[in-house]
PDB file of C-alpha atoms and ligand atoms in Angstrom:
ATOM      1  CA  MET M  27     103.436 106.387  95.210  1.00  0.00           C
ATOM      2  CA  LEU M  28     104.235 106.732  98.907  1.00  0.00           C
ATOM      3  CA  ASN M  29     104.320 102.949  99.184  1.00  0.00           C
ATOM      4  CA  SER M  30     106.780 102.607  96.302  1.00  0.00           C
ATOM      5  CA  PHE M  31     108.982 105.307  97.786  1.00  0.00           C
ATOM      6  CA  ILE M  32     109.050 103.793 101.292  1.00  0.00           C
ATOM      7  CA  PHE M  33     109.154 100.127 100.359  1.00  0.00           C
ATOM      8  CA  VAL M  34     111.245 100.134  97.164  1.00  0.00           C
ATOM      9  CA  VAL M  35     113.259 103.344  96.736  1.00  0.00           C
ATOM     10  CA  MET M  36     114.251 103.801 100.372  1.00  0.00           C
ATOM     11  CA  PRO M  37     115.579 100.285 101.077  1.00  0.00           C
ATOM     12  CA  TYR M  38     117.670 100.078  97.900  1.00  0.00           C
ATOM     13  CA  ALA M  39     119.000 103.638  98.295  1.00  0.00           C
ATOM     14  CA  ALA M  40     119.920 102.816 101.909  1.00  0.00           C
ATOM     15  CA  LEU M  41     121.661  99.608 100.840  1.00  0.00           C
ATOM     16  CA  ALA M  42     123.612 101.411  98.113  1.00  0.00           C
ATOM     17  CA  LEU M  43     124.818 104.067 100.571  1.00  0.00           C
ATOM     18  CA  LEU M  44     125.764 101.407 103.096  1.00  0.00           C
ATOM     19  CA  ILE M  45     127.733  99.385 100.555  1.00  0.00           C
ATOM     20  CA  PHE M  46     129.539 102.257  98.832  1.00  0.00           C
ATOM     21  CA  VAL M  47     130.015 104.940 101.501  1.00  0.00           C
ATOM     22  CA  THR M  48     131.039 102.663 104.391  1.00  0.00           C
ATOM     23  CA  PRO M  49     134.312 101.403 102.838  1.00  0.00           C
ATOM     24  CA  TYR M  50     135.058 104.956 101.690  1.00  0.00           C
ATOM     25  CA  ARG M  51     134.742 106.251 105.260  1.00  0.00           C
ATOM     26  CA  PHE M  52     136.807 103.355 106.582  1.00  0.00           C
ATOM     27  CA  CYS M  53     139.662 104.086 104.171  1.00  0.00           C
ATOM     28  CA  SER M  54     139.512 107.881 104.164  1.00  0.00           C
ATOM     29  CA  ASN M  55     138.855 108.726 107.798  1.00  0.00           C
ATOM     30  CA  ARG M  56     139.551 105.730 109.947  1.00  0.00           C
ATOM     31  CA  LEU M  57     139.960 107.699 113.181  1.00  0.00           C
ATOM     32  CA  THR M  58     136.232 108.470 113.172  1.00  0.00           C
ATOM     33  CA  TRP M  59     135.339 104.782 112.850  1.00  0.00           C
ATOM     34  CA  SER M  60     133.836 104.539 116.322  1.00  0.00           C
ATOM     35  CA  ALA M  61     131.507 106.304 118.732  1.00  0.00           C
ATOM     36  CA  TYR M  62     133.968 108.598 120.484  1.00  0.00           C
ATOM     37  CA  SER M  63     133.501 108.620 124.209  1.00  0.00           C
ATOM     38  CA  THR M  64     131.984 111.505 126.168  1.00  0.00           C
ATOM     39  CA  GLN M  65     132.185 109.554 129.407  1.00  0.00           C
ATOM     40  CA  PHE M  66     134.840 111.828 130.858  1.00  0.00           C
ATOM     41  CA  LEU M  67     132.550 114.845 130.307  1.00  0.00           C
ATOM     42  CA  GLU M  68     129.462 113.337 131.931  1.00  0.00           C
ATOM     43  CA  ARG M  69     129.068 109.821 133.216  1.00  0.00           C
ATOM     44  CA  ASP M  70     126.106 109.464 135.602  1.00  0.00           C
ATOM     45  CA  THR M  71     123.261 109.980 133.128  1.00  0.00           C
ATOM     46  CA  LEU M  72     125.336 108.198 130.482  1.00  0.00           C
ATOM     47  CA  PHE M  73     125.297 105.056 132.623  1.00  0.00           C
ATOM     48  CA  TRP M  74     121.500 105.118 133.036  1.00  0.00           C
ATOM     49  CA  GLY M  75     120.980 105.861 129.350  1.00  0.00           C
ATOM     50  CA  ILE M  76     123.461 103.714 127.539  1.00  0.00           C
ATOM     51  CA  ASN M  77     122.826 100.468 129.456  1.00  0.00           C
ATOM     52  CA  PRO M  78     119.024 100.370 129.056  1.00  0.00           C
ATOM     53  CA  TRP M  79     119.425 101.447 125.415  1.00  0.00           C
ATOM     54  CA  HIS M  80     121.868  98.696 124.453  1.00  0.00           C
ATOM     55  CA  TYR M  81     120.389  95.922 126.624  1.00  0.00           C
ATOM     56  CA  GLY M  82     116.933  96.809 125.265  1.00  0.00           C
ATOM     57  CA  ILE M  83     117.548  97.423 121.580  1.00  0.00           C
ATOM     58  CA  LEU M  84     120.010  94.593 120.829  1.00  0.00           C
ATOM     59  CA  PRO M  85     117.645  91.729 121.815  1.00  0.00           C
ATOM     60  CA  VAL M  86     114.741  93.519 120.058  1.00  0.00           C
ATOM     61  CA  LEU M  87     116.778  93.748 116.862  1.00  0.00           C
ATOM     62  CA  ALA M  88     117.914  90.146 117.291  1.00  0.00           C
ATOM     63  CA  ALA M  89     114.208  89.166 117.441  1.00  0.00           C
ATOM     64  CA  HIS M  90     113.565  91.134 114.210  1.00  0.00           C
ATOM     65  CA  PHE M  91     116.439  89.218 112.541  1.00  0.00           C
ATOM     66  CA  LEU M  92     115.393  85.824 113.922  1.00  0.00           C
ATOM     67  CA  GLY M  93     112.042  86.262 112.180  1.00  0.00           C
ATOM     68  CA  VAL M  94     113.760  87.011 108.872  1.00  0.00           C
ATOM     69  CA  VAL M  95     116.351  84.246 109.058  1.00  0.00           C
ATOM     70  CA  PHE M  96     114.242  81.472 110.632  1.00  0.00           C
ATOM     71  CA  PRO M  97     110.616  82.239 109.721  1.00  0.00           C
ATOM     72  CA  ALA M  98     109.374  78.636 109.834  1.00  0.00           C
ATOM     73  CA  PRO M  99     110.699  77.765 113.341  1.00  0.00           C
ATOM     74  CA  MET M 100     109.513  81.164 114.607  1.00  0.00           C
ATOM     75  CA  LYS M 101     106.014  80.529 113.213  1.00  0.00           C
ATOM     76  CA  ALA M 102     105.944  77.162 114.942  1.00  0.00           C
ATOM     77  CA  PHE M 103     107.221  78.645 118.211  1.00  0.00           C
ATOM     78  CA  LEU M 104     104.821  81.618 118.227  1.00  0.00           C
ATOM     79  CA  GLY M 105     101.916  79.411 117.106  1.00  0.00           C
ATOM     80  CA  ASN M 106     101.696  78.360 120.751  1.00  0.00           C
ATOM     81  CA  GLN M 107      99.602  80.939 122.603  1.00  0.00           C
ATOM     82  CA  ASN M 108     101.673  80.869 125.801  1.00  0.00           C
ATOM     83  CA  ASN M 109     104.911  81.341 123.873  1.00  0.00           C
ATOM     84  CA  LEU M 110     103.373  84.224 121.955  1.00  0.00           C
ATOM     85  CA  ILE M 111     102.222  86.025 125.105  1.00  0.00           C
ATOM     86  CA  ILE M 112     105.575  85.544 126.858  1.00  0.00           C
ATOM     87  CA  PHE M 113     107.546  86.580 123.760  1.00  0.00           C
ATOM     88  CA  GLU M 114     105.423  89.709 123.197  1.00  0.00           C
ATOM     89  CA  SER M 115     105.575  90.715 126.864  1.00  0.00           C
ATOM     90  CA  ILE M 116     109.367  90.371 127.003  1.00  0.00           C
ATOM     91  CA  SER M 117     109.749  92.248 123.691  1.00  0.00           C
ATOM     92  CA  LEU M 118     107.540  95.082 124.888  1.00  0.00           C
ATOM     93  CA  ALA M 119     109.466  95.376 128.160  1.00  0.00           C
ATOM     94  CA  LEU M 120     112.752  95.463 126.233  1.00  0.00           C
ATOM     95  CA  GLY M 121     111.340  98.012 123.756  1.00  0.00           C
ATOM     96  CA  LEU M 122     110.257 100.282 126.615  1.00  0.00           C
ATOM     97  CA  PHE M 123     113.651  99.815 128.282  1.00  0.00           C
ATOM     98  CA  ALA M 124     115.384 100.866 125.042  1.00  0.00           C
ATOM     99  CA  LEU M 125     113.065 103.847 124.600  1.00  0.00           C
ATOM    100  CA  PHE M 126     113.728 104.981 128.179  1.00  0.00           C
ATOM    101  CA  GLY M 127     117.508 104.751 127.615  1.00  0.00           C
ATOM    102  CA  CYS M 128     117.382 106.598 124.309  1.00  0.00           C
ATOM    103  CA  VAL M 129     115.269 109.455 125.700  1.00  0.00           C
ATOM    104  CA  LEU M 130     117.707 109.757 128.608  1.00  0.00           C
ATOM    105  CA  LEU M 131     120.672 109.914 126.204  1.00  0.00           C
ATOM    106  CA  LEU M 132     118.886 112.652 124.279  1.00  0.00           C
ATOM    107  CA  LEU M 133     118.037 114.657 127.427  1.00  0.00           C
ATOM    108  CA  ARG M 134     121.627 114.262 128.602  1.00  0.00           C
ATOM    109  CA  ARG M 135     122.897 116.033 125.479  1.00  0.00           C
ATOM    110  CA  VAL M 136     120.179 118.703 125.684  1.00  0.00           C
ATOM    111  CA  ASN M 137     120.786 119.491 129.358  1.00  0.00           C
ATOM    112  CA  THR M 138     124.581 119.304 129.626  1.00  0.00           C
ATOM    113  CA  PRO M 139     126.159 122.482 128.186  1.00  0.00           C
ATOM    114  CA  ILE M 140     129.643 120.983 127.855  1.00  0.00           C
ATOM    115  CA  LEU M 141     128.241 118.122 125.757  1.00  0.00           C
ATOM    116  CA  LYS M 142     126.550 120.487 123.321  1.00  0.00           C
ATOM    117  CA  LYS M 143     129.996 121.594 122.160  1.00  0.00           C
ATOM    118  CA  VAL M 144     130.874 118.077 121.070  1.00  0.00           C
ATOM    119  CA  THR M 145     127.442 117.184 119.668  1.00  0.00           C
ATOM    120  CA  PHE M 146     127.254 117.738 115.937  1.00  0.00           C
ATOM    121  CA  ALA M 147     124.255 117.888 113.589  1.00  0.00           C
ATOM    122  CA  ALA M 148     124.677 114.222 112.638  1.00  0.00           C
ATOM    123  CA  ASP M 149     124.594 113.219 116.326  1.00  0.00           C
ATOM    124  CA  TRP M 150     121.339 115.113 116.944  1.00  0.00           C
ATOM    125  CA  VAL M 151     119.692 113.680 113.819  1.00  0.00           C
ATOM    126  CA  LEU M 152     120.716 110.161 114.792  1.00  0.00           C
ATOM    127  CA  LEU M 153     119.547 110.437 118.400  1.00  0.00           C
ATOM    128  CA  TYR M 154     116.145 111.866 117.438  1.00  0.00           C
ATOM    129  CA  LEU M 155     115.761 109.251 114.726  1.00  0.00           C
ATOM    130  CA  LEU M 156     116.603 106.352 117.059  1.00  0.00           C
ATOM    131  CA  ALA M 157     114.191 107.693 119.696  1.00  0.00           C
ATOM    132  CA  ALA M 158     111.433 108.027 117.058  1.00  0.00           C
ATOM    133  CA  GLN M 159     112.204 104.504 115.817  1.00  0.00           C
ATOM    134  CA  ALA M 160     111.968 103.013 119.309  1.00  0.00           C
ATOM    135  CA  LEU M 161     108.756 104.999 119.951  1.00  0.00           C
ATOM    136  CA  SER M 162     107.068 103.871 116.717  1.00  0.00           C
ATOM    137  CA  GLY M 163     108.141 100.264 117.445  1.00  0.00           C
ATOM    138  CA  VAL M 164     106.660 100.370 120.939  1.00  0.00           C
ATOM    139  CA  TYR M 165     103.503 101.971 119.490  1.00  0.00           C
ATOM    140  CA  VAL M 166     103.133  99.184 116.918  1.00  0.00           C
ATOM    141  CA  ALA M 167     103.774  96.530 119.574  1.00  0.00           C
ATOM    142  CA  THR M 168     101.172  98.084 121.914  1.00  0.00           C
ATOM    143  CA  PHE M 169      98.361  99.093 119.567  1.00  0.00           C
ATOM    144  CA  MET M 170      98.719  96.570 116.723  1.00  0.00           C
ATOM    145  CA  ARG M 171      98.826  93.491 118.907  1.00  0.00           C
ATOM    146  CA  TRP M 172     100.598  90.244 118.133  1.00  0.00           C
ATOM    147  CA  GLY M 173     103.065  91.971 115.840  1.00  0.00           C
ATOM    148  CA  SER M 174     105.680  89.278 116.337  1.00  0.00           C
ATOM    149  CA  GLN M 175     103.182  86.879 114.737  1.00  0.00           C
ATOM    150  CA  TRP M 176     101.819  88.938 111.814  1.00  0.00           C
ATOM    151  CA  TYR M 177     105.336  90.272 111.110  1.00  0.00           C
ATOM    152  CA  LEU M 178     106.296  86.735 110.023  1.00  0.00           C
ATOM    153  CA  HIS M 179     103.477  86.607 107.452  1.00  0.00           C
ATOM    154  CA  THR M 180     103.826  90.158 106.065  1.00  0.00           C
ATOM    155  CA  ALA M 181     107.060  92.073 106.727  1.00  0.00           C
ATOM    156  CA  VAL M 182     109.265  88.968 106.502  1.00  0.00           C
ATOM    157  CA  PRO M 183     108.147  87.837 103.001  1.00  0.00           C
ATOM    158  CA  TYR M 184     108.381  91.491 101.916  1.00  0.00           C
ATOM    159  CA  LEU M 185     111.977  91.735 103.247  1.00  0.00           C
ATOM    160  CA  TRP M 186     112.849  88.471 101.477  1.00  0.00           C
ATOM    161  CA  SER M 187     111.364  89.830  98.245  1.00  0.00           C
ATOM    162  CA  LEU M 188     113.692  92.827  98.609  1.00  0.00           C
ATOM    163  CA  MET M 189     116.693  90.562  99.030  1.00  0.00           C
ATOM    164  CA  THR M 190     115.834  88.645  95.881  1.00  0.00           C
ATOM    165  CA  PHE M 191     115.433  91.933  93.947  1.00  0.00           C
ATOM    166  CA  ASN M 192     111.777  91.255  93.281  1.00  0.00           C
ATOM    167  CA  PRO M 193     110.072  93.692  95.689  1.00  0.00           C
ATOM    168  CA  GLN M 194     106.535  92.616  96.542  1.00  0.00           C
ATOM    169  CA  ILE M 195     105.090  95.544  98.390  1.00  0.00           C
ATOM    170  CA  GLU M 196     101.552  94.083  98.456  1.00  0.00           C
ATOM    171  CA  TYR M 197     102.577  92.349 101.700  1.00  0.00           C
ATOM    172  CA  VAL M 198     102.934  95.684 103.516  1.00  0.00           C
ATOM    173  CA  ALA M 199     101.133  98.284 101.355  1.00  0.00           C
ATOM    174  CA  ASP M 200      97.869  98.317 103.352  1.00  0.00           C
ATOM    175  CA  PHE M 201      99.368  98.711 106.816  1.00  0.00           C
ATOM    176  CA  PRO M 202      98.564 101.814 108.901  1.00  0.00           C
ATOM    177  CA  LEU M 203     100.853 104.807 108.508  1.00  0.00           C
ATOM    178  CA  VAL M 204     102.649 104.219 111.787  1.00  0.00           C
ATOM    179  CA  PHE M 205     103.983 100.880 110.537  1.00  0.00           C
ATOM    180  CA  LYS M 206     105.141 102.551 107.303  1.00  0.00           C
ATOM    181  CA  LEU M 207     106.908 105.220 109.338  1.00  0.00           C
ATOM    182  CA  HIS M 208     108.593 102.492 111.386  1.00  0.00           C
ATOM    183  CA  ALA M 209     109.848 100.791 108.214  1.00  0.00           C
ATOM    184  CA  ALA M 210     110.908 104.137 106.677  1.00  0.00           C
ATOM    185  CA  GLY M 211     112.762 104.988 109.897  1.00  0.00           C
ATOM    186  CA  ALA M 212     114.669 101.707 109.693  1.00  0.00           C
ATOM    187  CA  PHE M 213     115.770 102.394 106.095  1.00  0.00           C
ATOM    188  CA  LEU M 214     116.774 105.943 107.015  1.00  0.00           C
ATOM    189  CA  ILE M 215     118.876 104.649 109.901  1.00  0.00           C
ATOM    190  CA  VAL M 216     120.666 102.216 107.572  1.00  0.00           C
ATOM    191  CA  ALA M 217     121.200 105.045 105.051  1.00  0.00           C
ATOM    192  CA  LEU M 218     122.679 107.327 107.700  1.00  0.00           C
ATOM    193  CA  LEU M 219     124.822 104.627 109.284  1.00  0.00           C
ATOM    194  CA  PRO M 220     127.997 105.347 107.267  1.00  0.00           C
ATOM    195  CA  PHE M 221     127.669 109.111 107.874  1.00  0.00           C
ATOM    196  CA  THR M 222     127.218 108.987 111.648  1.00  0.00           C
ATOM    197  CA  LYS M 223     128.768 107.490 114.756  1.00  0.00           C
ATOM    198  CA  LEU M 224     126.382 104.549 114.335  1.00  0.00           C
ATOM    199  CA  VAL M 225     129.109 103.137 112.119  1.00  0.00           C
ATOM    200  CA  HIS M 226     130.513 101.724 115.381  1.00  0.00           C
ATOM    201  CA  LEU M 227     127.936  98.952 114.893  1.00  0.00           C
ATOM    202  CA  LEU M 228     130.285  97.500 112.300  1.00  0.00           C
ATOM    203  CA  TYR M 229     133.287  97.734 114.563  1.00  0.00           C
ATOM    204  CA  MET M 230     133.777  94.587 116.576  1.00  0.00           C
ATOM    205  CA  PRO M 231     135.957  95.583 119.502  1.00  0.00           C
ATOM    206  CA  PHE M 232     137.525  92.137 120.053  1.00  0.00           C
ATOM    207  CA  ARG M 233     141.058  93.432 120.440  1.00  0.00           C
ATOM    208  CA  PHE M 234     139.804  96.027 122.898  1.00  0.00           C
ATOM    209  CA  LEU M 235     138.747  93.171 125.207  1.00  0.00           C
ATOM    210  CA  MET M 236     142.359  91.987 125.381  1.00  0.00           C
ATOM    211  CA  ASP M 237     143.810  95.446 126.088  1.00  0.00           C
ATOM    212  CA  PRO M 238     145.180  96.027 129.584  1.00  0.00           C
ATOM    213  CA  PRO M 239     142.936  98.240 131.754  1.00  0.00           C
ATOM    214  CA  ILE M 240     143.467 101.999 131.335  1.00  0.00           C
ATOM    215  CA  LEU M 241     144.585 103.844 134.443  1.00  0.00           C
ATOM    216  CA  TYR M 242     143.048 107.326 134.764  1.00  0.00           C
ATOM    217  CA  ARG M 243     144.648 109.869 137.060  1.00  0.00           C
ATOM    218  CA  TRP M 244     142.386 112.750 138.014  1.00  0.00           C
ATOM    219  CA  ARG M 245     143.964 116.143 138.591  1.00  0.00           C
ATOM    220  CA  SER M 246     142.777 117.443 141.966  1.00  0.00           C
ATOM    221  CA  LYS M 247     141.410 121.012 141.978  1.00  0.00           C
TER     222      LYS M 247
HETATM  223  C1  HEM H  11     116.814 100.113 112.572  1.00  0.00           C
HETATM  224  C2  HEM H  11     115.917  99.151 112.511  1.00  0.00           C
HETATM  225  C3  HEM H  11     114.810  98.937 113.524  1.00  0.00           C
HETATM  226  C4  HEM H  11     114.750  99.277 114.852  1.00  0.00           C
HETATM  227  C5  HEM H  11     115.811 100.015 115.696  1.00  0.00           C
HETATM  228  C6  HEM H  11     113.477  98.800 115.367  1.00  0.00           C
HETATM  229  C7  HEM H  11     113.042  98.957 116.663  1.00  0.00           C
HETATM  230  C8  HEM H  11     111.881  98.422 117.176  1.00  0.00           C
HETATM  231  C9  HEM H  11     111.451  98.509 118.550  1.00  0.00           C
HETATM  232  C10 HEM H  11     112.220  99.193 119.671  1.00  0.00           C
HETATM  233  C11 HEM H  11     110.285  97.829 118.660  1.00  0.00           C
HETATM  234  C12 HEM H  11     109.460  97.619 119.918  1.00  0.00           C
HETATM  235  C13 HEM H  11     109.646  96.197 120.410  1.00  0.00           C
HETATM  236  C14 HEM H  11     108.506  95.803 121.290  1.00  0.00           C
HETATM  237  O1  HEM H  11     108.131  96.617 122.127  1.00  0.00           O
HETATM  238  O2  HEM H  11     107.989  94.673 121.103  1.00  0.00           O
HETATM  239  C15 HEM H  11     109.929  97.325 117.338  1.00  0.00           C
HETATM  240  C16 HEM H  11     108.800  96.591 117.050  1.00  0.00           C
HETATM  241  C17 HEM H  11     108.431  96.216 115.785  1.00  0.00           C
HETATM  242  N1  HEM H  11     109.132  96.409 114.615  1.00  0.00           N
HETATM  243 FE1  HEM H  11     110.930  97.313 114.459  1.00  0.00          FE
HETATM  244  N2  HEM H  11     112.778  98.189 114.339  1.00  0.00           N
HETATM  245  C18 HEM H  11     113.560  98.261 113.202  1.00  0.00           C
HETATM  246  C19 HEM H  11     113.232  97.772 111.943  1.00  0.00           C
HETATM  247  C20 HEM H  11     112.011  97.214 111.585  1.00  0.00           C
HETATM  248  C21 HEM H  11     111.628  96.811 110.247  1.00  0.00           C
HETATM  249  C22 HEM H  11     112.517  96.974 108.987  1.00  0.00           C
HETATM  250  C23 HEM H  11     110.382  96.279 110.330  1.00  0.00           C
HETATM  251  C24 HEM H  11     109.523  95.713 109.245  1.00  0.00           C
HETATM  252  C25 HEM H  11     109.518  96.108 108.019  1.00  0.00           C
HETATM  253  C26 HEM H  11     109.975  96.323 111.730  1.00  0.00           C
HETATM  254  C27 HEM H  11     108.769  95.869 112.242  1.00  0.00           C
HETATM  255  C28 HEM H  11     108.410  95.869 113.575  1.00  0.00           C
HETATM  256  C29 HEM H  11     107.188  95.275 114.113  1.00  0.00           C
HETATM  257  C30 HEM H  11     106.106  94.543 113.313  1.00  0.00           C
HETATM  258  C31 HEM H  11     107.207  95.484 115.502  1.00  0.00           C
HETATM  259  C32 HEM H  11     106.163  95.017 116.530  1.00  0.00           C
HETATM  260  C33 HEM H  11     106.638  93.704 117.153  1.00  0.00           C
HETATM  261  C34 HEM H  11     105.726  93.228 118.266  1.00  0.00           C
HETATM  262  O3  HEM H  11     104.534  93.544 118.261  1.00  0.00           O
HETATM  263  O4  HEM H  11     106.221  92.522 119.144  1.00  0.00           O
HETATM  264  N3  HEM H  11     110.984  96.914 112.464  1.00  0.00           N
HETATM  265  N4  HEM H  11     110.929  97.699 116.460  1.00  0.00           N
END
């Protein structure tokens, strides 16, 4: 029952929300289609949070996707013991880096009174969820060793079975609860994406790169 909910209901519900709510938000409330900046309210902790978070989580997610898109070359690559050890060590370091950044971003909001006024329920839910996701990922990587290898033989065929609308949950049904929570967290994040500032993931700021620099003038006290 729990397995069917996590591995069948959750992913398809998340996909449906992503597909139908995202265009609605884009058309109805385009001004919120980004992560609005709080840099002018607090910038020191932001720097130490946002950089580790993005530089950690993006390569980790890219590694998740590489396994799904190129399972055969990844199996061949990670079949070599040295490659596997190097790949796992780098992934773990990046996962810890992301976790550190995310916790700092959370503490920043908790400890800065002025930020609390511009932090809404959806922002809190998202930040806690991302921190829990990074924590469960690091837990799996640490205590269920060689995850990058067994992921290719279990989670990847399961994810492919989802994409072909023939969910085969036997691949993942017997995993420990922490892995199931990690998968459930991922589906929840996708489901919440169109309702939160995480929607900025879909916004490619190419034009922004061509904009002239903004000149800030600070009012002296
Ligand atoms: C929003 C989506 C997701 C995020 C943000 C995320 C995040 C993470 C993080 C931060 C790590 C730790 C990396 C490391 O220390 O090696 C990790 C590891 C892992 N994740 Fe995810 N994950 C997501 C989705 C998924 C999904 C859908 C699955 C499978 C169904 C999955 C399976 C794994 C596995 C097996 C590991 C361990 C890899 C290893 O041992 O190197 N993740 N994830």
